[in-house]
PDB file of C-alpha atoms in Angstrom:
ATOM      1  CA  GLN A   1      86.421 100.487  82.079  1.00 82.00           C
ATOM      2  CA  VAL A   2      87.513 103.196  84.465  1.00 89.00           C
ATOM      3  CA  GLN A   3      85.057 105.277  86.424  1.00 95.00           C
ATOM      4  CA  LEU A   4      86.170 108.613  87.816  1.00 96.00           C
ATOM      5  CA  VAL A   5      84.247 110.639  90.379  1.00 97.00           C
ATOM      6  CA  GLU A   6      85.299 114.161  91.358  1.00 97.00           C
ATOM      7  CA  SER A   7      84.390 115.899  94.584  1.00 97.00           C
ATOM      8  CA  GLY A   8      85.408 118.903  96.630  1.00 98.00           C
ATOM      9  CA  GLY A   9      84.266 121.763  94.460  1.00 97.00           C
ATOM     10  CA  GLY A  10      82.339 124.714  95.799  1.00 98.00           C
ATOM     11  CA  LEU A  11      82.171 128.450  96.294  1.00 98.00           C
ATOM     12  CA  VAL A  12      85.203 130.204  97.760  1.00 98.00           C
ATOM     13  CA  GLN A  13      86.373 133.783  98.082  1.00 98.00           C
ATOM     14  CA  VAL A  14      89.404 135.186  96.314  1.00 98.00           C
ATOM     15  CA  GLY A  15      92.555 134.003  98.044  1.00 98.00           C
ATOM     16  CA  GLY A  16      90.858 130.963  99.516  1.00 98.00           C
ATOM     17  CA  SER A  17      91.639 127.291  99.099  1.00 98.00           C
ATOM     18  CA  LEU A  18      89.888 124.137  97.951  1.00 98.00           C
ATOM     19  CA  ARG A  19      90.970 120.531  97.645  1.00 98.00           C
ATOM     20  CA  LEU A  20      89.519 118.494  94.828  1.00 98.00           C
ATOM     21  CA  SER A  21      89.491 114.707  94.882  1.00 98.00           C
ATOM     22  CA  CYS A  22      89.113 112.197  92.075  1.00 98.00           C
ATOM     23  CA  ALA A  23      88.240 108.648  93.051  1.00 97.00           C
ATOM     24  CA  ALA A  24      88.913 105.971  90.449  1.00 95.00           C
ATOM     25  CA  SER A  25      87.575 102.464  90.036  1.00 92.00           C
ATOM     26  CA  GLY A  26      89.657  99.513  88.948  1.00 82.00           C
ATOM     27  CA  ARG A  27      92.854  97.825  90.012  1.00 82.00           C
ATOM     28  CA  ALA A  28      95.166  99.449  87.486  1.00 88.00           C
ATOM     29  CA  PHE A  29      94.935 103.002  88.810  1.00 88.00           C
ATOM     30  CA  SER A  30      98.552 103.006  89.904  1.00 86.00           C
ATOM     31  CA  SER A  31      99.680 102.550  86.289  1.00 87.00           C
ATOM     32  CA  TYR A  32      97.687 105.486  84.893  1.00 92.00           C
ATOM     33  CA  THR A  33      98.793 109.009  84.191  1.00 95.00           C
ATOM     34  CA  MET A  34      96.148 111.209  85.801  1.00 96.00           C
ATOM     35  CA  ALA A  35      95.272 114.805  85.100  1.00 98.00           C
ATOM     36  CA  TRP A  36      93.008 117.690  85.906  1.00 98.00           C
ATOM     37  CA  PHE A  37      91.379 119.813  83.231  1.00 98.00           C
ATOM     38  CA  ARG A  38      88.970 122.709  83.575  1.00 98.00           C
ATOM     39  CA  GLN A  39      86.420 124.469  81.427  1.00 98.00           C
ATOM     40  CA  ALA A  40      85.113 127.945  82.088  1.00 97.00           C
ATOM     41  CA  PRO A  41      81.857 129.202  80.553  1.00 92.00           C
ATOM     42  CA  GLY A  42      82.333 130.067  76.907  1.00 95.00           C
ATOM     43  CA  LYS A  43      85.877 128.754  76.844  1.00 97.00           C
ATOM     44  CA  GLU A  44      87.556 125.590  75.652  1.00 97.00           C
ATOM     45  CA  ARG A  45      88.649 122.905  78.048  1.00 97.00           C
ATOM     46  CA  GLU A  46      92.096 123.648  79.438  1.00 97.00           C
ATOM     47  CA  PHE A  47      94.805 121.398  80.841  1.00 98.00           C
ATOM     48  CA  VAL A  48      95.593 122.224  84.467  1.00 98.00           C
ATOM     49  CA  ALA A  49      97.943 119.576  85.860  1.00 98.00           C
ATOM     50  CA  ALA A  50      99.070 115.991  85.390  1.00 98.00           C
ATOM     51  CA  ILE A  51     100.871 113.392  87.444  1.00 97.00           C
ATOM     52  CA  LYS A  52     102.622 110.245  86.303  1.00 93.00           C
ATOM     53  CA  TRP A  53     101.904 106.838  87.799  1.00 85.00           C
ATOM     54  CA  SER A  54     104.580 107.065  90.469  1.00 82.00           C
ATOM     55  CA  GLY A  55     103.867 110.651  91.384  1.00 76.00           C
ATOM     56  CA  GLY A  56     107.443 111.577  90.621  1.00 82.00           C
ATOM     57  CA  ILE A  57     106.694 113.626  87.514  1.00 93.00           C
ATOM     58  CA  ARG A  58     104.155 116.441  87.666  1.00 94.00           C
ATOM     59  CA  GLN A  59     103.196 119.080  85.132  1.00 96.00           C
ATOM     60  CA  TYR A  60     101.239 122.305  85.522  1.00 98.00           C
ATOM     61  CA  VAL A  61      99.871 124.979  83.275  1.00 98.00           C
ATOM     62  CA  ASP A  62     101.772 128.215  83.906  1.00 98.00           C
ATOM     63  CA  SER A  63      98.765 130.026  85.336  1.00 98.00           C
ATOM     64  CA  VAL A  64      98.539 127.688  88.357  1.00 98.00           C
ATOM     65  CA  LYS A  65     102.205 127.072  89.092  1.00 98.00           C
ATOM     66  CA  GLY A  66     103.020 127.870  92.693  1.00 98.00           C
ATOM     67  CA  ARG A  67      99.339 127.868  93.687  1.00 98.00           C
ATOM     68  CA  PHE A  68      98.056 124.377  92.804  1.00 98.00           C
ATOM     69  CA  THR A  69      99.513 121.024  93.779  1.00 98.00           C
ATOM     70  CA  ILE A  70      98.571 117.728  92.190  1.00 98.00           C
ATOM     71  CA  SER A  71      99.091 114.510  94.121  1.00 96.00           C
ATOM     72  CA  ARG A  72      97.868 110.930  94.225  1.00 95.00           C
ATOM     73  CA  ASP A  73      97.446 108.085  96.664  1.00 94.00           C
ATOM     74  CA  ASN A  74      97.643 104.851  94.700  1.00 92.00           C
ATOM     75  CA  ALA A  75      96.619 102.797  97.732  1.00 93.00           C
ATOM     76  CA  LYS A  76      93.325 104.713  97.785  1.00 94.00           C
ATOM     77  CA  ASN A  77      92.879 104.980  94.001  1.00 94.00           C
ATOM     78  CA  THR A  78      92.537 108.710  94.478  1.00 96.00           C
ATOM     79  CA  MET A  79      94.055 111.826  92.965  1.00 97.00           C
ATOM     80  CA  TYR A  80      93.945 115.291  94.485  1.00 98.00           C
ATOM     81  CA  LEU A  81      94.291 118.899  93.466  1.00 98.00           C
ATOM     82  CA  GLN A  82      95.116 121.314  96.267  1.00 98.00           C
ATOM     83  CA  MET A  83      94.225 124.797  95.093  1.00 98.00           C
ATOM     84  CA  ASN A  84      95.497 127.789  97.060  1.00 98.00           C
ATOM     85  CA  SER A  85      95.390 131.543  96.453  1.00 98.00           C
ATOM     86  CA  LEU A  86      92.369 131.090  94.242  1.00 98.00           C
ATOM     87  CA  LYS A  87      91.519 133.784  91.711  1.00 98.00           C
ATOM     88  CA  PRO A  88      88.265 134.597  89.891  1.00 97.00           C
ATOM     89  CA  GLU A  89      89.819 133.271  86.679  1.00 97.00           C
ATOM     90  CA  ASP A  90      90.085 129.840  88.308  1.00 98.00           C
ATOM     91  CA  THR A  91      86.291 129.592  88.184  1.00 98.00           C
ATOM     92  CA  ALA A  92      85.408 126.591  86.032  1.00 98.00           C
ATOM     93  CA  VAL A  93      84.162 123.051  86.015  1.00 98.00           C
ATOM     94  CA  TYR A  94      87.099 120.852  86.922  1.00 98.00           C
ATOM     95  CA  TYR A  95      87.414 117.385  85.415  1.00 98.00           C
ATOM     96  CA  CYS A  96      89.743 114.557  86.223  1.00 98.00           C
ATOM     97  CA  ALA A  97      90.972 112.301  83.455  1.00 97.00           C
ATOM     98  CA  ALA A  98      92.880 109.044  83.134  1.00 96.00           C
ATOM     99  CA  ASP A  99      95.426 108.012  80.544  1.00 94.00           C
ATOM    100  CA  ARG A 100      96.082 104.291  80.604  1.00 89.00           C
ATOM    101  CA  ASN A 101      99.320 104.847  78.689  1.00 85.00           C
ATOM    102  CA  GLN A 102      98.134 102.648  75.825  1.00 87.00           C
ATOM    103  CA  GLY A 103      98.458 105.315  73.145  1.00 83.00           C
ATOM    104  CA  SER A 104      94.889 106.623  73.275  1.00 87.00           C
ATOM    105  CA  GLY A 105      95.463 109.617  75.518  1.00 92.00           C
ATOM    106  CA  TYR A 106      93.029 110.669  78.204  1.00 95.00           C
ATOM    107  CA  ASP A 107      90.119 108.422  77.367  1.00 90.00           C
ATOM    108  CA  PHE A 108      88.314 108.310  80.701  1.00 95.00           C
ATOM    109  CA  TRP A 109      86.732 111.370  82.272  1.00 97.00           C
ATOM    110  CA  GLY A 110      84.782 112.237  85.367  1.00 97.00           C
ATOM    111  CA  GLN A 111      81.541 114.193  85.415  1.00 97.00           C
ATOM    112  CA  GLY A 112      83.172 117.370  86.711  1.00 98.00           C
ATOM    113  CA  THR A 113      82.925 119.481  89.840  1.00 98.00           C
ATOM    114  CA  GLN A 114      82.177 123.199  89.878  1.00 98.00           C
ATOM    115  CA  VAL A 115      84.653 125.627  91.406  1.00 98.00           C
ATOM    116  CA  THR A 116      83.498 129.223  91.784  1.00 98.00           C
ATOM    117  CA  VAL A 117      85.796 131.937  93.103  1.00 98.00           C
ATOM    118  CA  SER A 118      83.995 135.107  94.142  1.00 97.00           C
ATOM    119  CA  SER A 119      85.637 138.513  94.305  1.00 90.00           C
TER     120      SER A 119
END
């Protein structure tokens, strides 16, 4: 089993920054593809960003490109999401997820952390 715990959410003004962290349990973290998703009230969960095991391949949804940066520290079993130039539409609960690359997709999820951007 993999346990994921997010932190770093909060209330920020438009144009501000936040850094989310996702701490993972287990010794196989470095082999996982990790991702961030978000869900705003009344909306479906949305993919935000993903990073392959080595950190060399990263993907972003178009709406966050140039503003968000996903990264990971395999020695610390931790993934990050640096969010800059935040907009009200970034307000959501942000979840981290792990894909063990065994064909089952993202099958481990954290509990989520709230990000609220005030205008």
